[in-house]
PDB file of C-alpha atoms in Angstrom:
ATOM      1  CA  MET A 246      -0.513   0.133  -0.290  1.00  0.00           C
ATOM      2  CA  GLN A 247       2.213   3.459  -1.142  1.00  0.00           C
ATOM      3  CA  SER A 248       2.378   6.147   1.151  1.00  0.00           C
ATOM      4  CA  PRO A 249       0.754   9.770   0.773  1.00  0.00           C
ATOM      5  CA  ARG A 250       1.581  12.332  -0.681  1.00  0.00           C
ATOM      6  CA  PRO A 251       2.475  14.844   0.668  1.00  0.00           C
ATOM      7  CA  PRO A 252       0.856  17.811   0.166  1.00  0.00           C
ATOM      8  CA  ARG A 253       2.766  20.450  -1.990  1.00  0.00           C
ATOM      9  CA  ALA A 254       4.342  23.960  -0.220  1.00  0.00           C
ATOM     10  CA  ALA A 255       2.280  27.154  -1.408  1.00  0.00           C
ATOM     11  CA  ARG A 256       3.843  29.510  -3.986  1.00  0.00           C
ATOM     12  CA  PRO A 257       4.290  32.500  -2.549  1.00  0.00           C
ATOM     13  CA  PRO A 258       2.359  35.509  -4.558  1.00  0.00           C
ATOM     14  CA  ARG A 259       4.062  36.714  -7.278  1.00  0.00           C
ATOM     15  CA  ALA A 260       5.121  39.971  -6.499  1.00  0.00           C
ATOM     16  CA  ALA A 261       2.653  42.752  -8.203  1.00  0.00           C
ATOM     17  CA  ARG A 262       3.763  45.090 -11.199  1.00  0.00           C
ATOM     18  CA  PRO A 263       4.568  47.940 -11.028  1.00  0.00           C
ATOM     19  CA  PRO A 264       1.647  49.577 -12.972  1.00  0.00           C
ATOM     20  CA  ARG A 265       2.467  51.647 -16.245  1.00  0.00           C
ATOM     21  CA  ALA A 266       3.250  54.623 -17.623  1.00  0.00           C
ATOM     22  CA  ALA A 267       0.364  56.207 -18.543  1.00  0.00           C
ATOM     23  CA  ARG A 268       0.927  57.167 -22.470  1.00  0.00           C
ATOM     24  CA  PRO A 269      -0.506  61.070 -23.408  1.00  0.00           C
ATOM     25  CA  PRO A 270      -2.938  61.073 -25.623  1.00  0.00           C
ATOM     26  CA  ARG A 271      -2.831  61.362 -29.037  1.00  0.00           C
ATOM     27  CA  ALA A 272      -3.785  64.486 -31.190  1.00  0.00           C
ATOM     28  CA  ALA A 273      -6.176  64.112 -33.634  1.00  0.00           C
ATOM     29  CA  GLY A 274      -5.701  65.394 -37.073  1.00  0.00           C
ATOM     30  CA  PHE A 275      -2.989  64.104 -39.661  1.00  0.00           C
ATOM     31  CA  SER A 276       1.164  65.139 -39.311  1.00  0.00           C
ATOM     32  CA  ILE A 277       3.486  67.091 -41.630  1.00  0.00           C
ATOM     33  CA  ILE A 278       5.295  63.864 -42.989  1.00  0.00           C
ATOM     34  CA  GLU A 279       2.229  62.294 -43.303  1.00  0.00           C
ATOM     35  CA  ALA A 280       0.573  65.629 -44.991  1.00  0.00           C
ATOM     36  CA  LEU A 281       3.210  66.091 -46.979  1.00  0.00           C
ATOM     37  CA  PHE A 282       3.330  62.384 -47.995  1.00  0.00           C
ATOM     38  CA  ALA A 283      -0.802  63.166 -49.200  1.00  0.00           C
ATOM     39  CA  LEU A 284       0.504  65.587 -51.169  1.00  0.00           C
ATOM     40  CA  VAL A 285       2.882  63.858 -53.021  1.00  0.00           C
ATOM     41  CA  VAL A 286       1.171  61.169 -54.223  1.00  0.00           C
ATOM     42  CA  THR A 287      -1.899  63.853 -55.194  1.00  0.00           C
ATOM     43  CA  LEU A 288       1.225  65.185 -57.675  1.00  0.00           C
ATOM     44  CA  VAL A 289       2.240  62.355 -59.261  1.00  0.00           C
ATOM     45  CA  GLY A 290      -1.300  60.938 -59.557  1.00  0.00           C
ATOM     46  CA  PHE A 291      -2.805  64.988 -61.140  1.00  0.00           C
ATOM     47  CA  VAL A 292       1.089  64.455 -63.386  1.00  0.00           C
ATOM     48  CA  ALA A 293      -0.237  60.887 -65.016  1.00  0.00           C
ATOM     49  CA  VAL A 294      -3.486  61.850 -66.242  1.00  0.00           C
ATOM     50  CA  PHE A 295      -2.285  65.037 -67.315  1.00  0.00           C
ATOM     51  CA  SER A 296      -0.077  63.383 -69.171  1.00  0.00           C
ATOM     52  CA  MET A 297      -2.219  61.222 -70.488  1.00  0.00           C
ATOM     53  CA  GLN A 298      -4.746  63.606 -71.809  1.00  0.00           C
ATOM     54  CA  SER A 299      -1.496  65.273 -73.213  1.00  0.00           C
ATOM     55  CA  THR A 300      -0.829  62.220 -75.243  1.00  0.00           C
ATOM     56  CA  GLN A 301      -4.026  61.642 -76.016  1.00  0.00           C
ATOM     57  CA  MET A 302      -3.977  64.881 -77.650  1.00  0.00           C
ATOM     58  CA  LYS A 303      -1.393  64.800 -80.000  1.00  0.00           C
ATOM     59  CA  THR A 304      -2.311  61.203 -81.154  1.00  0.00           C
ATOM     60  CA  SER A 305      -6.522  62.367 -82.435  1.00  0.00           C
ATOM     61  CA  VAL A 306      -4.042  66.043 -84.250  1.00  0.00           C
ATOM     62  CA  SER A 307      -1.786  63.391 -85.714  1.00  0.00           C
ATOM     63  CA  ALA A 308      -4.612  60.738 -87.269  1.00  0.00           C
ATOM     64  CA  ARG A 309      -7.113  63.972 -88.026  1.00  0.00           C
ATOM     65  CA  GLU A 310      -4.535  65.180 -89.858  1.00  0.00           C
ATOM     66  CA  LEU A 311      -3.366  61.927 -91.295  1.00  0.00           C
ATOM     67  CA  SER A 312      -6.608  61.636 -92.469  1.00  0.00           C
ATOM     68  CA  ALA A 313      -7.021  65.328 -94.091  1.00  0.00           C
ATOM     69  CA  ALA A 314      -3.966  64.589 -96.242  1.00  0.00           C
ATOM     70  CA  SER A 315      -5.113  60.890 -97.243  1.00  0.00           C
ATOM     71  CA  ASN A 316      -8.387  63.054 -98.440  1.00  0.00           C
ATOM     72  CA  LEU A 317      -5.531  65.753-100.261  1.00  0.00           C
ATOM     73  CA  VAL A 318      -3.427  62.846-101.853  1.00  0.00           C
ATOM     74  CA  GLU A 319      -7.126  61.564-103.900  1.00  0.00           C
ATOM     75  CA  ARG A 320      -8.603  64.544-104.370  1.00  0.00           C
ATOM     76  CA  VAL A 321      -5.168  65.752-106.585  1.00  0.00           C
ATOM     77  CA  LEU A 322      -5.177  62.114-107.790  1.00  0.00           C
ATOM     78  CA  SER A 323      -8.284  62.762-109.619  1.00  0.00           C
ATOM     79  CA  GLN A 324      -7.693  65.959-111.113  1.00  0.00           C
ATOM     80  CA  LEU A 325      -4.532  63.759-112.843  1.00  0.00           C
ATOM     81  CA  HIS A 326      -6.610  61.667-114.424  1.00  0.00           C
ATOM     82  CA  LYS A 327      -9.423  64.060-115.051  1.00  0.00           C
ATOM     83  CA  GLU A 328      -6.142  65.347-117.125  1.00  0.00           C
ATOM     84  CA  SER A 329      -5.814  62.728-118.478  1.00  0.00           C
ATOM     85  CA  TYR A 330      -8.770  61.980-120.390  1.00  0.00           C
ATOM     86  CA  MET A 331      -7.201  64.790-122.672  1.00  0.00           C
ATOM     87  CA  TRP A 332      -4.439  62.507-123.512  1.00  0.00           C
ATOM     88  CA  THR A 333      -5.582  61.225-127.305  1.00  0.00           C
ATOM     89  CA  GLY A 334      -2.090  61.917-128.406  1.00  0.00           C
ATOM     90  CA  ALA A 335       1.192  61.947-128.189  1.00  0.00           C
ATOM     91  CA  ALA A 336       1.377  65.432-125.901  1.00  0.00           C
ATOM     92  CA  LEU A 337       0.915  65.832-123.019  1.00  0.00           C
ATOM     93  CA  PRO A 338      -2.265  67.843-121.766  1.00  0.00           C
ATOM     94  CA  PRO A 339      -1.856  70.887-119.832  1.00  0.00           C
ATOM     95  CA  PRO A 340      -2.154  72.131-116.775  1.00  0.00           C
ATOM     96  CA  HIS A 341       0.418  69.226-114.644  1.00  0.00           C
ATOM     97  CA  LEU A 342       0.582  67.015-117.444  1.00  0.00           C
ATOM     98  CA  ASN A 343       2.443  68.657-119.161  1.00  0.00           C
ATOM     99  CA  GLN A 344       5.501  69.218-116.351  1.00  0.00           C
ATOM    100  CA  PRO A 345       8.887  67.867-117.589  1.00  0.00           C
ATOM    101  CA  ALA A 346       9.347  64.319-116.486  1.00  0.00           C
ATOM    102  CA  GLY A 347      11.279  62.951-113.805  1.00  0.00           C
ATOM    103  CA  ALA A 348      11.136  66.044-111.088  1.00  0.00           C
ATOM    104  CA  TRP A 349       8.923  67.023-108.865  1.00  0.00           C
ATOM    105  CA  HIS A 350       6.265  69.941-109.146  1.00  0.00           C
ATOM    106  CA  ALA A 351       4.168  72.032-106.428  1.00  0.00           C
ATOM    107  CA  TRP A 352       0.722  71.779-106.603  1.00  0.00           C
ATOM    108  CA  GLY A 353       1.126  75.434-105.523  1.00  0.00           C
ATOM    109  CA  GLU A 354       2.205  77.926-104.653  1.00  0.00           C
ATOM    110  CA  GLU A 355       0.694  78.822-100.443  1.00  0.00           C
ATOM    111  CA  PRO A 356      -0.150  76.147 -98.121  1.00  0.00           C
ATOM    112  CA  LEU A 357      -3.492  74.467 -98.908  1.00  0.00           C
ATOM    113  CA  ASP A 358      -6.180  72.921 -96.814  1.00  0.00           C
ATOM    114  CA  HIS A 359      -7.832  69.306 -96.373  1.00  0.00           C
ATOM    115  CA  ASN A 360     -10.372  71.157 -99.082  1.00  0.00           C
ATOM    116  CA  LEU A 361      -7.144  71.427-101.490  1.00  0.00           C
ATOM    117  CA  GLN A 362      -8.259  75.003-100.466  1.00  0.00           C
ATOM    118  CA  PRO A 363      -5.601  77.813 -99.710  1.00  0.00           C
ATOM    119  CA  HIS A 364      -6.979  80.739 -97.247  1.00  0.00           C
ATOM    120  CA  ARG A 365      -8.732  84.013 -99.102  1.00  0.00           C
ATOM    121  CA  ALA A 366      -5.554  86.358 -98.048  1.00  0.00           C
ATOM    122  CA  ALA A 367      -3.254  84.465-101.525  1.00  0.00           C
ATOM    123  CA  SER A 368      -6.641  83.596-103.923  1.00  0.00           C
ATOM    124  CA  PRO A 369      -9.977  85.033-103.731  1.00  0.00           C
ATOM    125  CA  ASP A 370     -11.819  82.177-104.635  1.00  0.00           C
ATOM    126  CA  GLY A 371      -9.523  81.105-101.823  1.00  0.00           C
ATOM    127  CA  SER A 372     -11.105  79.194 -98.023  1.00  0.00           C
ATOM    128  CA  PRO A 373     -11.911  81.985 -95.079  1.00  0.00           C
ATOM    129  CA  LEU A 374     -10.177  80.178 -92.129  1.00  0.00           C
ATOM    130  CA  ARG A 375      -7.106  79.963 -91.891  1.00  0.00           C
ATOM    131  CA  GLN A 376      -6.474  75.916 -91.394  1.00  0.00           C
ATOM    132  CA  GLN A 377      -3.681  75.570 -94.450  1.00  0.00           C
ATOM    133  CA  ARG A 378      -1.151  73.498 -93.655  1.00  0.00           C
ATOM    134  CA  PHE A 379      -0.262  71.860 -96.369  1.00  0.00           C
ATOM    135  CA  CYS A 380       2.475  71.200 -99.672  1.00  0.00           C
ATOM    136  CA  VAL A 381       1.126  69.579-102.731  1.00  0.00           C
ATOM    137  CA  HIS A 382       3.514  68.197-104.684  1.00  0.00           C
ATOM    138  CA  TYR A 383       3.884  65.904-108.537  1.00  0.00           C
ATOM    139  CA  TRP A 384       5.715  63.613-110.034  1.00  0.00           C
ATOM    140  CA  LEU A 385       5.514  62.750-113.316  1.00  0.00           C
ATOM    141  CA  SER A 386       7.036  60.279-116.269  1.00  0.00           C
ATOM    142  CA  PRO A 387       6.033  58.452-119.272  1.00  0.00           C
ATOM    143  CA  LEU A 388       6.678  55.270-119.344  1.00  0.00           C
ATOM    144  CA  GLY A 389       7.487  54.013-123.298  1.00  0.00           C
ATOM    145  CA  GLY A 390       8.333  50.481-124.540  1.00  0.00           C
ATOM    146  CA  LEU A 391       5.247  47.769-124.062  1.00  0.00           C
ATOM    147  CA  TYR A 392       4.392  50.899-122.058  1.00  0.00           C
ATOM    148  CA  GLU A 393       3.266  53.250-124.508  1.00  0.00           C
ATOM    149  CA  GLY A 394       0.711  55.503-123.151  1.00  0.00           C
ATOM    150  CA  LEU A 395       0.837  55.330-119.373  1.00  0.00           C
ATOM    151  CA  LEU A 396       2.591  57.645-117.238  1.00  0.00           C
ATOM    152  CA  SER A 397       3.876  56.718-113.477  1.00  0.00           C
ATOM    153  CA  ALA A 398       2.435  59.657-111.214  1.00  0.00           C
ATOM    154  CA  ARG A 399       3.105  60.833-106.898  1.00  0.00           C
ATOM    155  CA  VAL A 400       1.524  63.312-104.870  1.00  0.00           C
ATOM    156  CA  ARG A 401       2.753  63.391-102.109  1.00  0.00           C
ATOM    157  CA  VAL A 402       1.443  65.894 -99.361  1.00  0.00           C
ATOM    158  CA  LEU A 403       3.451  67.845 -96.682  1.00  0.00           C
ATOM    159  CA  TRP A 404       2.591  69.336 -92.877  1.00  0.00           C
ATOM    160  CA  PRO A 405       4.163  69.537 -89.769  1.00  0.00           C
ATOM    161  CA  ARG A 406       5.070  68.126 -87.494  1.00  0.00           C
ATOM    162  CA  ASP A 407       4.064  70.561 -84.948  1.00  0.00           C
ATOM    163  CA  PRO A 408      -0.053  71.552 -84.912  1.00  0.00           C
ATOM    164  CA  MET A 409       1.058  74.840 -83.281  1.00  0.00           C
ATOM    165  CA  ASP A 410       4.018  75.252 -86.452  1.00  0.00           C
ATOM    166  CA  THR A 411       1.258  77.930 -88.364  1.00  0.00           C
ATOM    167  CA  ALA A 412       3.937  79.675 -90.555  1.00  0.00           C
ATOM    168  CA  ALA A 413       6.324  76.461 -91.228  1.00  0.00           C
ATOM    169  CA  ALA A 414       3.883  74.879 -93.726  1.00  0.00           C
ATOM    170  CA  ARG A 415       4.765  77.851 -96.230  1.00  0.00           C
ATOM    171  CA  ALA A 416       8.215  76.398 -96.155  1.00  0.00           C
ATOM    172  CA  ALA A 417       7.183  73.591 -98.415  1.00  0.00           C
ATOM    173  CA  CYS A 418       5.089  75.041-100.441  1.00  0.00           C
ATOM    174  CA  GLY A 419       6.129  75.942-104.179  1.00  0.00           C
ATOM    175  CA  ALA A 420       9.131  75.502-105.481  1.00  0.00           C
ATOM    176  CA  GLY A 421      12.175  73.900-104.362  1.00  0.00           C
ATOM    177  CA  GLY A 422       9.951  73.124-100.963  1.00  0.00           C
ATOM    178  CA  LEU A 423      10.395  69.986-101.214  1.00  0.00           C
ATOM    179  CA  ASP A 424      14.525  70.745-101.027  1.00  0.00           C
ATOM    180  CA  ARG A 425      13.633  73.172 -98.718  1.00  0.00           C
ATOM    181  CA  ALA A 426      12.017  70.077 -96.336  1.00  0.00           C
ATOM    182  CA  ALA A 427      14.194  67.596 -96.630  1.00  0.00           C
ATOM    183  CA  GLN A 428      17.846  69.518 -94.253  1.00  0.00           C
ATOM    184  CA  SER A 429      14.797  69.777 -91.321  1.00  0.00           C
ATOM    185  CA  PRO A 430      13.012  66.054 -92.588  1.00  0.00           C
ATOM    186  CA  ALA A 431      12.564  65.839 -88.051  1.00  0.00           C
ATOM    187  CA  ARG A 432      10.067  69.477 -88.418  1.00  0.00           C
ATOM    188  CA  TRP A 433       8.095  68.130 -90.652  1.00  0.00           C
ATOM    189  CA  GLN A 434       4.722  64.486 -91.390  1.00  0.00           C
ATOM    190  CA  SER A 435       4.535  63.784 -95.035  1.00  0.00           C
ATOM    191  CA  LEU A 436       1.858  61.061 -97.035  1.00  0.00           C
ATOM    192  CA  THR A 437       3.454  59.868-100.586  1.00  0.00           C
ATOM    193  CA  ALA A 438       0.944  58.004-102.975  1.00  0.00           C
ATOM    194  CA  PRO A 439       1.850  56.227-106.333  1.00  0.00           C
ATOM    195  CA  ALA A 440      -1.044  56.211-109.364  1.00  0.00           C
ATOM    196  CA  VAL A 441      -0.363  55.496-113.393  1.00  0.00           C
ATOM    197  CA  LEU A 442      -1.992  57.215-115.846  1.00  0.00           C
ATOM    198  CA  ARG A 443      -2.779  56.457-118.978  1.00  0.00           C
ATOM    199  CA  ARG A 444      -3.985  58.202-122.814  1.00  0.00           C
ATOM    200  CA  HIS A 445      -7.015  58.098-124.228  1.00  0.00           C
ATOM    201  CA  PRO A 446      -7.163  58.183-127.517  1.00  0.00           C
ATOM    202  CA  LEU A 447      -9.165  59.373-130.011  1.00  0.00           C
TER     203      LEU A 447
END
């Protein structure tokens, strides 16, 4: 028979911990660092939004001007095709098809708008709106041999890359305009389209 276990000794009471010092109440509101951080984040967001809007505006303007240049090319080619119906013999008809072959010729001395119209100050029949930003040039070369009676044509439209540069278009218009534009190619945009015109014998 086992002897009973002796009773456990009572544990001494724990020493009472000293009361923690009361923390001072936190002031309501934001600190200067938090306010500055929020301001920086807000400024970065505004800069990103404005930059995106500026890029979208430039893209929209560039697309609109490219569409206008395409419209000009179609108008000039349509005019050249109309003149080709007067090409019935060996001589090429005026006013454009009879220009010297193998060289670029200016469609006009003044900048044109998307409707192929100069400003009214340059021509009485011109447009009253100042939207003339385009210069049009064309190139012709008669073909021979099996392609006798065909005329190779090219139409090139130039306009300033900067939409705010309203005075630059005049530099690329007129005789020698392409050579002047070639001196600063980064300043210009261009669109070139080929075509073939044919003689219409009687």
